[in-house]
Amino acid sequence: MKLSIGPGALVAAAFIGPGTVTTCTLAGANFGFALVWALVFATLATMILQDMAARLGVMGRVGLGEALVGGAGNPMLKWAAAGLVLAALALGNAAYEAGNLAGGTLGLQAIIGEGDDYRRPLILLLAAIAALVLLIGRYKLIERILVTLVIIMSLAFAGSAILVRPDIGDMLGGLVPRVPEAGLLTAIALIGTTIVPYNLFLHAASAREHWPDATARALQEAQTDTRVSVGLGGLISILILTTAAASLFGSGQQISSAVAMAGAIAPTYGEAARYLVGIGLFAAGLTSSITAPLATAYALSEIARKPRSGPLFKAVALAVLTVGTLVALIGYKPISLILVAQVANGILLPIVAIFLLVAMNRRSLLGDRINGPLANVLGGLVIVITLGLGLRLVLRALGVWS
């Protein structure tokens, strides 16, 4: 069996965005290696759900949007499910696209120096690159670009972690589950930034395109791709946390972002460390700037039963990118929009996981490739956790849980 990396790398490219880089940086700077276990758990949980999504695409020959709408027999339930997906994906990803573009720009500024004079041109440059990739629209090309960027991220953050010379014993100690004082919300955030609902739509759709035949060989390749790629994504997150923990934990410095970390570690570990963190953040912003519109376009096209190469697909992708670009350019954080997006995504995460688990037990879709007892138990455990996570996100967005 050959190692066929593709759709899984798209998932890794999607969840390693500026938000993940920032969360991992803060976790390492504030709590050292104490929360490494949270990233390991999140990576394993992501593998469980993404494995199901890939199997749905390869063996069921449908995307999750199609399975979600097709599996809802009641018309009211069908439209309610479709409306929830539209709200959470379209509105949420449009709101967060601004953060992806701004984060990628900050990565470039960490390399070439900060300055308001070229902040907007850099945002437009990133948006133009993302638009070009989305307009070309050929799946194989998009896949190769994102795989390349994931490799660049891996090398950049691995290089930065090596430069700061972490204590291996402390790293291994972080595998023991414990929550340091005031670290609960950070632990939850690390899990929430890794298990991303729109990745389930992205993975099912891209797996169907990557493997055109529903064969046992294709399924085996898809499962290997998922485990290797998601595992690599989890490793990247751990490397970011490691860089911050080894260089900043206990230093007394106030760090609010990866860019601040890049500047803080340069005097001690050299300019190479700053450049590597900057390159990694740039790659993270660019990959998420492509995958967020891509996932939204996949889901909406599936729900509308329109071809992925058609005008609706490109129109949705470009609309998400355009809104994000405009918000990033004016430097205005749309609090109300982000509030709605957080609530919608908080609700969407466990609901989509439930729909996925139901679809994975539909013999009419998957034949003898339906979930076994172990997959259902593991999926059920992840759903319970995502229900708690979703409730926390909703309560936090509403100001009930600060």
mmCIF file of C-alpha atoms in Angstrom:
data_model
loop_
_atom_site.group_PDB
_atom_site.id
_atom_site.type_symbol
_atom_site.label_atom_id
_atom_site.label_comp_id
_atom_site.label_asym_id
_atom_site.label_seq_id
_atom_site.Cartn_x
_atom_site.Cartn_y
_atom_site.Cartn_z
ATOM 1 C CA MET A 1 0.000 0.000 0.000
ATOM 2 C CA LYS A 2 1.429 3.371 -0.988
ATOM 3 C CA LEU A 3 1.298 6.414 1.295
ATOM 4 C CA SER A 4 -1.182 8.748 -0.421
ATOM 5 C CA ILE A 5 -1.229 12.058 1.455
ATOM 6 C CA GLY A 6 -3.908 14.547 0.458
ATOM 7 C CA PRO A 7 -7.301 15.186 2.099
ATOM 8 C CA GLY A 8 -5.896 14.604 5.585
ATOM 9 C CA ALA A 9 -3.295 17.288 4.928
ATOM 10 C CA LEU A 10 -6.109 19.678 4.005
ATOM 11 C CA VAL A 11 -7.603 19.033 7.445
ATOM 12 C CA ALA A 12 -4.251 19.707 9.119
ATOM 13 C CA ALA A 13 -3.859 22.869 7.039
ATOM 14 C CA ALA A 14 -7.305 23.985 8.171
ATOM 15 C CA PHE A 15 -6.978 23.509 11.921
ATOM 16 C CA ILE A 16 -3.417 24.877 12.158
ATOM 17 C CA GLY A 17 -4.456 28.483 11.645
ATOM 18 C CA PRO A 18 -3.473 31.720 13.425
ATOM 19 C CA GLY A 19 -5.968 30.952 16.198
ATOM 20 C CA THR A 20 -4.313 27.604 16.895
ATOM 21 C CA VAL A 21 -0.829 29.140 16.759
ATOM 22 C CA THR A 22 -1.863 31.850 19.223
ATOM 23 C CA THR A 23 -3.630 29.431 21.597
ATOM 24 C CA CYS A 24 -0.658 27.052 21.664
ATOM 25 C CA THR A 25 1.715 29.984 22.200
ATOM 26 C CA LEU A 26 -0.274 31.262 25.187
ATOM 27 C CA ALA A 27 -0.594 27.744 26.619
ATOM 28 C CA GLY A 28 3.175 27.232 26.518
ATOM 29 C CA ALA A 29 4.088 30.714 27.736
ATOM 30 C CA ASN A 30 1.639 30.650 30.654
ATOM 31 C CA PHE A 31 1.606 26.978 31.714
ATOM 32 C CA GLY A 32 4.780 25.459 30.310
ATOM 33 C CA PHE A 33 4.369 21.833 29.210
ATOM 34 C CA ALA A 34 1.457 21.143 31.586
ATOM 35 C CA LEU A 35 -1.165 21.076 28.809
ATOM 36 C CA VAL A 36 0.601 18.891 26.238
ATOM 37 C CA TRP A 37 -1.861 16.118 27.143
ATOM 38 C CA ALA A 38 -4.790 18.293 25.973
ATOM 39 C CA LEU A 39 -3.286 18.512 22.489
ATOM 40 C CA VAL A 40 -2.626 14.761 22.405
ATOM 41 C CA PHE A 41 -6.229 14.075 23.408
ATOM 42 C CA ALA A 42 -7.563 16.597 20.858
ATOM 43 C CA THR A 43 -5.470 15.031 18.104
ATOM 44 C CA LEU A 44 -6.772 11.521 18.876
ATOM 45 C CA ALA A 45 -10.387 12.774 19.037
ATOM 46 C CA THR A 46 -9.924 14.553 15.713
ATOM 47 C CA MET A 47 -8.585 11.353 14.155
ATOM 48 C CA ILE A 48 -11.714 9.485 15.270
ATOM 49 C CA LEU A 49 -14.150 11.951 13.683
ATOM 50 C CA GLN A 50 -12.073 12.674 10.587
ATOM 51 C CA ASP A 51 -11.638 8.944 9.942
ATOM 52 C CA MET A 52 -15.430 8.650 9.810
ATOM 53 C CA ALA A 53 -15.703 11.651 7.477
ATOM 54 C CA ALA A 54 -13.093 10.196 5.125
ATOM 55 C CA ARG A 55 -14.860 6.800 5.103
ATOM 56 C CA LEU A 56 -18.155 8.541 4.302
ATOM 57 C CA GLY A 57 -16.583 10.256 1.298
ATOM 58 C CA VAL A 58 -14.666 7.259 -0.026
ATOM 59 C CA MET A 59 -17.144 4.438 0.560
ATOM 60 C CA GLY A 60 -20.457 6.330 0.699
ATOM 61 C CA ARG A 61 -19.533 8.597 -2.263
ATOM 62 C CA VAL A 62 -21.316 11.537 -0.591
ATOM 63 C CA GLY A 63 -20.222 14.650 1.233
ATOM 64 C CA LEU A 64 -21.354 15.322 4.772
ATOM 65 C CA GLY A 65 -23.682 18.089 3.592
ATOM 66 C CA GLU A 66 -25.465 15.628 1.307
ATOM 67 C CA ALA A 67 -25.641 12.996 4.054
ATOM 68 C CA LEU A 68 -26.931 15.544 6.562
ATOM 69 C CA VAL A 69 -29.769 16.757 4.348
ATOM 70 C CA GLY A 70 -30.475 13.371 2.765
ATOM 71 C CA GLY A 71 -30.707 11.663 6.144
ATOM 72 C CA ALA A 72 -33.275 14.105 7.511
ATOM 73 C CA GLY A 73 -36.622 12.653 6.416
ATOM 74 C CA ASN A 74 -38.782 15.365 7.943
ATOM 75 C CA PRO A 75 -38.723 18.446 5.642
ATOM 76 C CA MET A 76 -38.715 20.836 8.616
ATOM 77 C CA LEU A 77 -35.799 18.981 10.172
ATOM 78 C CA LYS A 78 -34.022 18.990 6.812
ATOM 79 C CA TRP A 79 -34.286 22.767 6.418
ATOM 80 C CA ALA A 80 -33.434 23.375 10.069
ATOM 81 C CA ALA A 81 -30.270 21.317 9.655
ATOM 82 C CA ALA A 82 -29.411 23.084 6.404
ATOM 83 C CA GLY A 83 -30.033 26.484 7.991
ATOM 84 C CA LEU A 84 -27.764 25.688 10.914
ATOM 85 C CA VAL A 85 -24.973 24.611 8.588
ATOM 86 C CA LEU A 86 -25.413 27.745 6.486
ATOM 87 C CA ALA A 87 -25.329 30.026 9.515
ATOM 88 C CA ALA A 88 -22.382 28.394 11.218
ATOM 89 C CA LEU A 89 -20.210 27.784 8.161
ATOM 90 C CA ALA A 90 -20.975 30.786 5.969
ATOM 91 C CA LEU A 91 -21.210 33.391 8.707
ATOM 92 C CA GLY A 92 -18.641 31.814 11.015
ATOM 93 C CA ASN A 93 -15.974 31.235 8.392
ATOM 94 C CA ALA A 94 -16.503 34.691 6.874
ATOM 95 C CA ALA A 95 -15.960 36.222 10.324
ATOM 96 C CA TYR A 96 -12.877 34.117 11.079
ATOM 97 C CA GLU A 97 -11.397 34.587 7.606
ATOM 98 C CA ALA A 98 -10.362 38.073 8.709
ATOM 99 C CA GLY A 99 -8.293 36.518 11.487
ATOM 100 C CA ASN A 100 -6.669 34.112 9.027
ATOM 101 C CA LEU A 101 -5.582 36.936 6.725
ATOM 102 C CA ALA A 102 -4.496 39.166 9.603
ATOM 103 C CA GLY A 103 -2.564 36.282 11.173
ATOM 104 C CA GLY A 104 -0.744 35.486 7.935
ATOM 105 C CA THR A 105 0.127 39.179 7.598
ATOM 106 C CA LEU A 106 1.516 39.253 11.137
ATOM 107 C CA GLY A 107 3.725 36.316 10.216
ATOM 108 C CA LEU A 108 5.187 38.287 7.322
ATOM 109 C CA GLN A 109 5.626 41.318 9.568
ATOM 110 C CA ALA A 110 7.538 39.187 12.061
ATOM 111 C CA ILE A 111 9.998 38.525 9.227
ATOM 112 C CA ILE A 112 10.257 41.923 7.517
ATOM 113 C CA GLY A 113 9.345 44.195 10.431
ATOM 114 C CA GLU A 114 6.133 45.770 11.627
ATOM 115 C CA GLY A 115 4.590 48.823 10.037
ATOM 116 C CA ASP A 116 1.112 50.138 9.265
ATOM 117 C CA ASP A 117 2.241 51.368 5.838
ATOM 118 C CA TYR A 118 2.389 47.871 4.385
ATOM 119 C CA ARG A 119 -0.125 46.030 6.564
ATOM 120 C CA ARG A 120 -2.973 46.532 4.099
ATOM 121 C CA PRO A 121 -0.889 45.677 0.987
ATOM 122 C CA LEU A 122 0.188 42.434 2.687
ATOM 123 C CA ILE A 123 -3.431 41.551 3.511
ATOM 124 C CA LEU A 124 -4.387 42.183 -0.127
ATOM 125 C CA LEU A 125 -1.444 40.073 -1.296
ATOM 126 C CA LEU A 126 -2.531 37.123 0.862
ATOM 127 C CA ALA A 127 -6.151 37.537 -0.254
ATOM 128 C CA ALA A 128 -5.058 37.624 -3.898
ATOM 129 C CA ILE A 129 -3.051 34.406 -3.487
ATOM 130 C CA ALA A 130 -6.001 32.673 -1.814
ATOM 131 C CA ALA A 131 -8.402 33.958 -4.493
ATOM 132 C CA LEU A 132 -6.149 32.718 -7.287
ATOM 133 C CA VAL A 133 -5.969 29.240 -5.758
ATOM 134 C CA LEU A 134 -9.756 29.120 -5.262
ATOM 135 C CA LEU A 135 -10.506 30.440 -8.766
ATOM 136 C CA ILE A 136 -8.260 27.899 -10.431
ATOM 137 C CA GLY A 137 -10.341 25.404 -8.514
ATOM 138 C CA ARG A 138 -8.573 22.215 -9.591
ATOM 139 C CA TYR A 139 -8.650 19.917 -6.601
ATOM 140 C CA LYS A 140 -5.284 18.283 -7.214
ATOM 141 C CA LEU A 141 -3.544 21.671 -7.482
ATOM 142 C CA ILE A 142 -5.177 22.961 -4.289
ATOM 143 C CA GLU A 143 -4.200 19.752 -2.543
ATOM 144 C CA ARG A 144 -0.551 20.025 -3.616
ATOM 145 C CA ILE A 145 -0.341 23.676 -2.544
ATOM 146 C CA LEU A 146 -1.769 22.958 0.894
ATOM 147 C CA VAL A 147 0.390 19.858 1.409
ATOM 148 C CA THR A 148 3.443 21.987 0.585
ATOM 149 C CA LEU A 149 2.392 24.678 3.061
ATOM 150 C CA VAL A 150 1.836 22.070 5.780
ATOM 151 C CA ILE A 151 5.368 20.775 5.180
ATOM 152 C CA ILE A 152 6.708 24.347 5.424
ATOM 153 C CA MET A 153 4.815 24.834 8.704
ATOM 154 C CA SER A 154 6.183 21.569 10.058
ATOM 155 C CA LEU A 155 9.789 22.446 9.216
ATOM 156 C CA ALA A 156 9.458 26.019 10.511
ATOM 157 C CA PHE A 157 7.992 25.125 13.892
ATOM 158 C CA ALA A 158 10.262 22.069 14.250
ATOM 159 C CA GLY A 159 13.224 24.337 13.616
ATOM 160 C CA SER A 160 12.083 26.879 16.196
ATOM 161 C CA ALA A 161 11.508 24.126 18.787
ATOM 162 C CA ILE A 162 15.001 22.717 18.185
ATOM 163 C CA LEU A 163 16.596 26.164 18.562
ATOM 164 C CA VAL A 164 15.079 26.738 22.013
ATOM 165 C CA ARG A 165 16.338 23.324 23.255
ATOM 166 C CA PRO A 166 13.362 22.074 25.302
ATOM 167 C CA ASP A 167 13.773 19.728 28.253
ATOM 168 C CA ILE A 168 12.547 16.331 27.028
ATOM 169 C CA GLY A 169 11.699 15.199 30.549
ATOM 170 C CA ASP A 170 9.430 18.214 31.052
ATOM 171 C CA MET A 171 7.779 17.535 27.703
ATOM 172 C CA LEU A 172 7.031 13.929 28.623
ATOM 173 C CA GLY A 173 5.737 15.093 32.003
ATOM 174 C CA GLY A 174 3.122 17.141 30.148
ATOM 175 C CA LEU A 175 1.530 13.919 28.886
ATOM 176 C CA VAL A 176 0.095 13.275 32.356
ATOM 177 C CA PRO A 177 -3.409 14.827 32.422
ATOM 178 C CA ARG A 178 -3.633 17.647 34.948
ATOM 179 C CA VAL A 179 -5.057 21.141 34.818
ATOM 180 C CA PRO A 180 -2.861 23.829 36.369
ATOM 181 C CA GLU A 181 -4.427 26.668 38.312
ATOM 182 C CA ALA A 182 -6.338 29.008 35.949
ATOM 183 C CA GLY A 183 -5.579 26.620 33.069
ATOM 184 C CA LEU A 184 -9.017 25.061 32.474
ATOM 185 C CA LEU A 185 -10.170 27.500 29.790
ATOM 186 C CA THR A 186 -6.831 27.212 27.994
ATOM 187 C CA ALA A 187 -7.098 23.406 28.023
ATOM 188 C CA ILE A 188 -10.603 23.611 26.565
ATOM 189 C CA ALA A 189 -9.417 26.147 23.982
ATOM 190 C CA LEU A 190 -6.631 23.793 22.851
ATOM 191 C CA ILE A 191 -9.200 21.046 22.293
ATOM 192 C CA GLY A 192 -11.671 23.402 20.607
ATOM 193 C CA THR A 193 -9.132 24.819 18.176
ATOM 194 C CA THR A 194 -8.210 21.296 16.996
ATOM 195 C CA ILE A 195 -11.647 19.647 16.659
ATOM 196 C CA VAL A 196 -13.170 21.908 13.985
ATOM 197 C CA PRO A 197 -16.688 21.206 12.636
ATOM 198 C CA TYR A 198 -16.114 22.520 9.108
ATOM 199 C CA ASN A 199 -13.215 20.097 8.675
ATOM 200 C CA LEU A 200 -15.709 17.215 8.668
ATOM 201 C CA PHE A 201 -17.381 18.679 5.553
ATOM 202 C CA LEU A 202 -14.019 19.441 3.964
ATOM 203 C CA HIS A 203 -12.645 15.951 4.589
ATOM 204 C CA ALA A 204 -15.622 13.966 3.281
ATOM 205 C CA ALA A 205 -15.819 16.051 0.102
ATOM 206 C CA SER A 206 -12.073 16.048 -0.596
ATOM 207 C CA ALA A 207 -11.725 12.310 0.123
ATOM 208 C CA ARG A 208 -14.431 11.576 -2.444
ATOM 209 C CA GLU A 209 -12.508 13.613 -5.031
ATOM 210 C CA HIS A 210 -9.098 12.190 -4.179
ATOM 211 C CA TRP A 211 -10.225 8.549 -4.352
ATOM 212 C CA PRO A 212 -12.723 8.133 -7.223
ATOM 213 C CA ASP A 213 -13.401 4.445 -6.530
ATOM 214 C CA ALA A 214 -15.038 2.923 -3.435
ATOM 215 C CA THR A 215 -12.509 0.126 -2.946
ATOM 216 C CA ALA A 216 -10.920 -1.461 0.102
ATOM 217 C CA ARG A 217 -7.531 -0.163 -1.072
ATOM 218 C CA ALA A 218 -8.847 3.379 -1.345
ATOM 219 C CA LEU A 219 -10.334 3.178 2.144
ATOM 220 C CA GLN A 220 -7.069 1.891 3.590
ATOM 221 C CA GLU A 221 -5.146 4.720 1.932
ATOM 222 C CA ALA A 222 -7.665 7.278 3.201
ATOM 223 C CA GLN A 223 -7.396 6.012 6.774
ATOM 224 C CA THR A 224 -3.602 6.076 6.660
ATOM 225 C CA ASP A 225 -3.710 9.590 5.212
ATOM 226 C CA THR A 226 -5.996 10.709 8.049
ATOM 227 C CA ARG A 227 -3.858 9.286 10.819
ATOM 228 C CA VAL A 228 -0.556 10.528 9.395
ATOM 229 C CA SER A 229 -1.798 14.005 8.471
ATOM 230 C CA VAL A 230 -3.862 14.716 11.588
ATOM 231 C CA GLY A 231 -1.036 13.285 13.672
ATOM 232 C CA LEU A 232 1.361 15.676 11.933
ATOM 233 C CA GLY A 233 -1.032 18.561 12.605
ATOM 234 C CA GLY A 234 -1.135 17.635 16.284
ATOM 235 C CA LEU A 235 2.664 17.458 16.333
ATOM 236 C CA ILE A 236 2.882 20.962 14.839
ATOM 237 C CA SER A 237 0.639 22.253 17.637
ATOM 238 C CA ILE A 238 2.841 20.553 20.237
ATOM 239 C CA LEU A 239 5.965 22.061 18.644
ATOM 240 C CA ILE A 240 4.450 25.557 18.881
ATOM 241 C CA LEU A 241 3.580 24.991 22.541
ATOM 242 C CA THR A 242 7.079 23.579 23.107
ATOM 243 C CA THR A 243 8.764 26.657 21.630
ATOM 244 C CA ALA A 244 6.782 28.954 23.911
ATOM 245 C CA ALA A 245 7.182 26.753 26.990
ATOM 246 C CA ALA A 246 10.946 26.308 26.627
ATOM 247 C CA SER A 247 11.687 29.945 25.845
ATOM 248 C CA LEU A 248 9.102 31.986 27.750
ATOM 249 C CA PHE A 249 7.499 30.033 30.608
ATOM 250 C CA GLY A 250 8.598 31.540 33.906
ATOM 251 C CA SER A 251 10.373 34.447 32.207
ATOM 252 C CA GLY A 252 7.896 37.030 33.446
ATOM 253 C CA GLN A 253 7.303 38.347 29.941
ATOM 254 C CA GLN A 254 3.735 39.122 28.917
ATOM 255 C CA ILE A 255 3.071 37.325 25.636
ATOM 256 C CA SER A 256 -0.193 37.822 23.776
ATOM 257 C CA SER A 257 0.534 36.267 20.370
ATOM 258 C CA ALA A 258 2.964 34.250 18.287
ATOM 259 C CA VAL A 259 4.375 37.485 16.843
ATOM 260 C CA ALA A 260 5.188 38.670 20.361
ATOM 261 C CA MET A 261 6.863 35.315 20.978
ATOM 262 C CA ALA A 262 8.914 35.697 17.789
ATOM 263 C CA GLY A 263 10.197 39.079 18.974
ATOM 264 C CA ALA A 264 10.793 37.905 22.541
ATOM 265 C CA ILE A 265 12.915 34.867 21.685
ATOM 266 C CA ALA A 266 15.102 36.578 19.045
ATOM 267 C CA PRO A 267 17.564 38.219 21.515
ATOM 268 C CA THR A 268 18.266 34.877 23.243
ATOM 269 C CA TYR A 269 17.987 32.352 20.430
ATOM 270 C CA GLY A 270 18.910 34.469 17.421
ATOM 271 C CA GLU A 271 17.114 35.936 14.431
ATOM 272 C CA ALA A 272 16.639 32.474 12.933
ATOM 273 C CA ALA A 273 14.098 31.664 15.655
ATOM 274 C CA ARG A 274 12.113 34.804 14.850
ATOM 275 C CA TYR A 275 12.143 34.042 11.130
ATOM 276 C CA LEU A 276 11.026 30.439 11.660
ATOM 277 C CA VAL A 277 8.068 31.459 13.847
ATOM 278 C CA GLY A 278 7.153 34.156 11.308
ATOM 279 C CA ILE A 279 7.272 31.698 8.403
ATOM 280 C CA GLY A 280 5.166 29.211 10.343
ATOM 281 C CA LEU A 281 2.544 31.829 11.212
ATOM 282 C CA PHE A 282 2.431 33.054 7.601
ATOM 283 C CA ALA A 283 1.901 29.502 6.317
ATOM 284 C CA ALA A 284 -0.789 28.904 8.961
ATOM 285 C CA GLY A 285 -2.670 32.052 7.943
ATOM 286 C CA LEU A 286 -2.457 31.295 4.235
ATOM 287 C CA THR A 287 -3.606 27.667 4.548
ATOM 288 C CA SER A 288 -6.610 28.609 6.682
ATOM 289 C CA SER A 289 -7.429 31.486 4.309
ATOM 290 C CA ILE A 290 -7.844 28.871 1.569
ATOM 291 C CA THR A 291 -9.520 26.054 3.500
ATOM 292 C CA ALA A 292 -12.206 28.121 5.293
ATOM 293 C CA PRO A 293 -13.798 29.354 2.016
ATOM 294 C CA LEU A 294 -13.215 25.927 0.445
ATOM 295 C CA ALA A 295 -15.077 24.057 3.197
ATOM 296 C CA THR A 296 -17.969 26.531 3.101
ATOM 297 C CA ALA A 297 -18.275 26.176 -0.664
ATOM 298 C CA TYR A 298 -18.228 22.374 -0.439
ATOM 299 C CA ALA A 299 -20.980 22.282 2.191
ATOM 300 C CA LEU A 300 -23.302 24.793 0.516
ATOM 301 C CA SER A 301 -22.894 23.217 -2.920
ATOM 302 C CA GLU A 302 -23.728 19.804 -1.468
ATOM 303 C CA ILE A 303 -26.815 21.096 0.322
ATOM 304 C CA ALA A 304 -27.985 22.898 -2.843
ATOM 305 C CA ARG A 305 -27.053 19.802 -4.889
ATOM 306 C CA LYS A 306 -24.926 21.875 -7.255
ATOM 307 C CA PRO A 307 -21.662 20.698 -8.880
ATOM 308 C CA ARG A 308 -18.445 21.584 -7.071
ATOM 309 C CA SER A 309 -16.993 22.952 -10.283
ATOM 310 C CA GLY A 310 -19.996 25.205 -10.872
ATOM 311 C CA PRO A 311 -20.489 28.942 -10.368
ATOM 312 C CA LEU A 312 -22.126 28.564 -6.930
ATOM 313 C CA PHE A 313 -19.040 26.845 -5.518
ATOM 314 C CA LYS A 314 -16.682 29.617 -6.611
ATOM 315 C CA ALA A 315 -19.144 32.367 -5.691
ATOM 316 C CA VAL A 316 -19.486 31.087 -2.109
ATOM 317 C CA ALA A 317 -15.735 30.625 -1.691
ATOM 318 C CA LEU A 318 -14.975 34.115 -2.999
ATOM 319 C CA ALA A 319 -17.763 35.667 -0.910
ATOM 320 C CA VAL A 320 -16.254 34.240 2.301
ATOM 321 C CA LEU A 321 -12.808 35.445 1.244
ATOM 322 C CA THR A 322 -14.090 38.907 0.300
ATOM 323 C CA VAL A 323 -15.886 39.489 3.593
ATOM 324 C CA GLY A 324 -12.825 38.373 5.521
ATOM 325 C CA THR A 325 -10.569 40.626 3.461
ATOM 326 C CA LEU A 326 -12.754 43.693 3.997
ATOM 327 C CA VAL A 327 -12.914 43.122 7.748
ATOM 328 C CA ALA A 328 -9.153 42.588 7.932
ATOM 329 C CA LEU A 329 -8.469 45.738 5.876
ATOM 330 C CA ILE A 330 -10.495 48.081 8.040
ATOM 331 C CA GLY A 331 -8.983 46.548 11.166
ATOM 332 C CA TYR A 332 -12.409 46.297 12.759
ATOM 333 C CA LYS A 333 -13.350 43.259 14.768
ATOM 334 C CA PRO A 334 -17.008 42.593 14.045
ATOM 335 C CA ILE A 335 -17.962 41.687 17.606
ATOM 336 C CA SER A 336 -21.605 40.941 16.829
ATOM 337 C CA LEU A 337 -20.676 38.785 13.843
ATOM 338 C CA ILE A 338 -18.061 36.855 15.804
ATOM 339 C CA LEU A 339 -20.553 36.453 18.667
ATOM 340 C CA VAL A 340 -23.089 34.835 16.338
ATOM 341 C CA ALA A 341 -20.347 32.736 14.751
ATOM 342 C CA GLN A 342 -19.174 31.441 18.123
ATOM 343 C CA VAL A 343 -22.691 30.531 19.177
ATOM 344 C CA ALA A 344 -23.455 28.861 15.842
ATOM 345 C CA ASN A 345 -20.191 26.900 15.787
ATOM 346 C CA GLY A 346 -20.602 25.944 19.431
ATOM 347 C CA ILE A 347 -23.984 24.454 18.611
ATOM 348 C CA LEU A 348 -22.825 23.034 15.276
ATOM 349 C CA LEU A 349 -19.852 21.035 16.578
ATOM 350 C CA PRO A 350 -21.765 18.364 18.569
ATOM 351 C CA ILE A 351 -24.750 18.395 16.193
ATOM 352 C CA VAL A 352 -22.584 17.735 13.146
ATOM 353 C CA ALA A 353 -20.763 15.012 15.077
ATOM 354 C CA ILE A 354 -24.136 13.390 15.871
ATOM 355 C CA PHE A 355 -25.261 13.603 12.227
ATOM 356 C CA LEU A 356 -21.921 12.094 11.192
ATOM 357 C CA LEU A 357 -22.292 9.217 13.659
ATOM 358 C CA VAL A 358 -25.844 8.554 12.427
ATOM 359 C CA ALA A 359 -24.691 8.613 8.790
ATOM 360 C CA MET A 360 -21.868 6.205 9.606
ATOM 361 C CA ASN A 361 -24.461 3.656 10.776
ATOM 362 C CA ARG A 362 -26.609 3.874 7.631
ATOM 363 C CA ARG A 363 -26.145 0.607 5.782
ATOM 364 C CA SER A 364 -27.891 2.111 2.739
ATOM 365 C CA LEU A 365 -24.940 4.499 2.430
ATOM 366 C CA LEU A 366 -21.991 2.389 3.506
ATOM 367 C CA GLY A 367 -23.016 -1.253 3.193
ATOM 368 C CA ASP A 368 -20.717 -3.389 5.338
ATOM 369 C CA ARG A 369 -18.419 -0.386 5.945
ATOM 370 C CA ILE A 370 -20.690 1.041 8.643
ATOM 371 C CA ASN A 371 -19.269 1.769 12.091
ATOM 372 C CA GLY A 372 -18.444 -1.145 14.342
ATOM 373 C CA PRO A 373 -19.141 -1.110 18.106
ATOM 374 C CA LEU A 374 -15.721 0.341 18.980
ATOM 375 C CA ALA A 375 -16.060 3.207 16.471
ATOM 376 C CA ASN A 376 -19.519 4.024 17.843
ATOM 377 C CA VAL A 377 -18.279 4.023 21.443
ATOM 378 C CA LEU A 378 -15.303 6.240 20.593
ATOM 379 C CA GLY A 379 -17.493 8.526 18.501
ATOM 380 C CA GLY A 380 -20.030 8.741 21.309
ATOM 381 C CA LEU A 381 -17.331 9.747 23.793
ATOM 382 C CA VAL A 382 -16.123 12.488 21.462
ATOM 383 C CA ILE A 383 -19.716 13.727 21.063
ATOM 384 C CA VAL A 384 -20.142 13.974 24.837
ATOM 385 C CA ILE A 385 -16.941 16.016 25.025
ATOM 386 C CA THR A 386 -17.943 18.240 22.105
ATOM 387 C CA LEU A 387 -21.331 18.809 23.732
ATOM 388 C CA GLY A 388 -19.535 20.138 26.779
ATOM 389 C CA LEU A 389 -17.197 22.173 24.610
ATOM 390 C CA GLY A 390 -20.088 23.538 22.547
ATOM 391 C CA LEU A 391 -21.959 24.550 25.698
ATOM 392 C CA ARG A 392 -18.863 26.319 26.983
ATOM 393 C CA LEU A 393 -18.442 28.206 23.680
ATOM 394 C CA VAL A 394 -22.077 29.311 23.680
ATOM 395 C CA LEU A 395 -21.987 30.420 27.327
ATOM 396 C CA ARG A 396 -18.725 32.281 26.780
ATOM 397 C CA ALA A 397 -20.051 34.041 23.678
ATOM 398 C CA LEU A 398 -23.143 35.087 25.632
ATOM 399 C CA GLY A 399 -21.006 36.413 28.472
ATOM 400 C CA VAL A 400 -22.286 33.833 30.963
ATOM 401 C CA TRP A 401 -18.866 32.105 31.210
ATOM 402 C CA SER A 402 -15.930 34.471 30.980
#
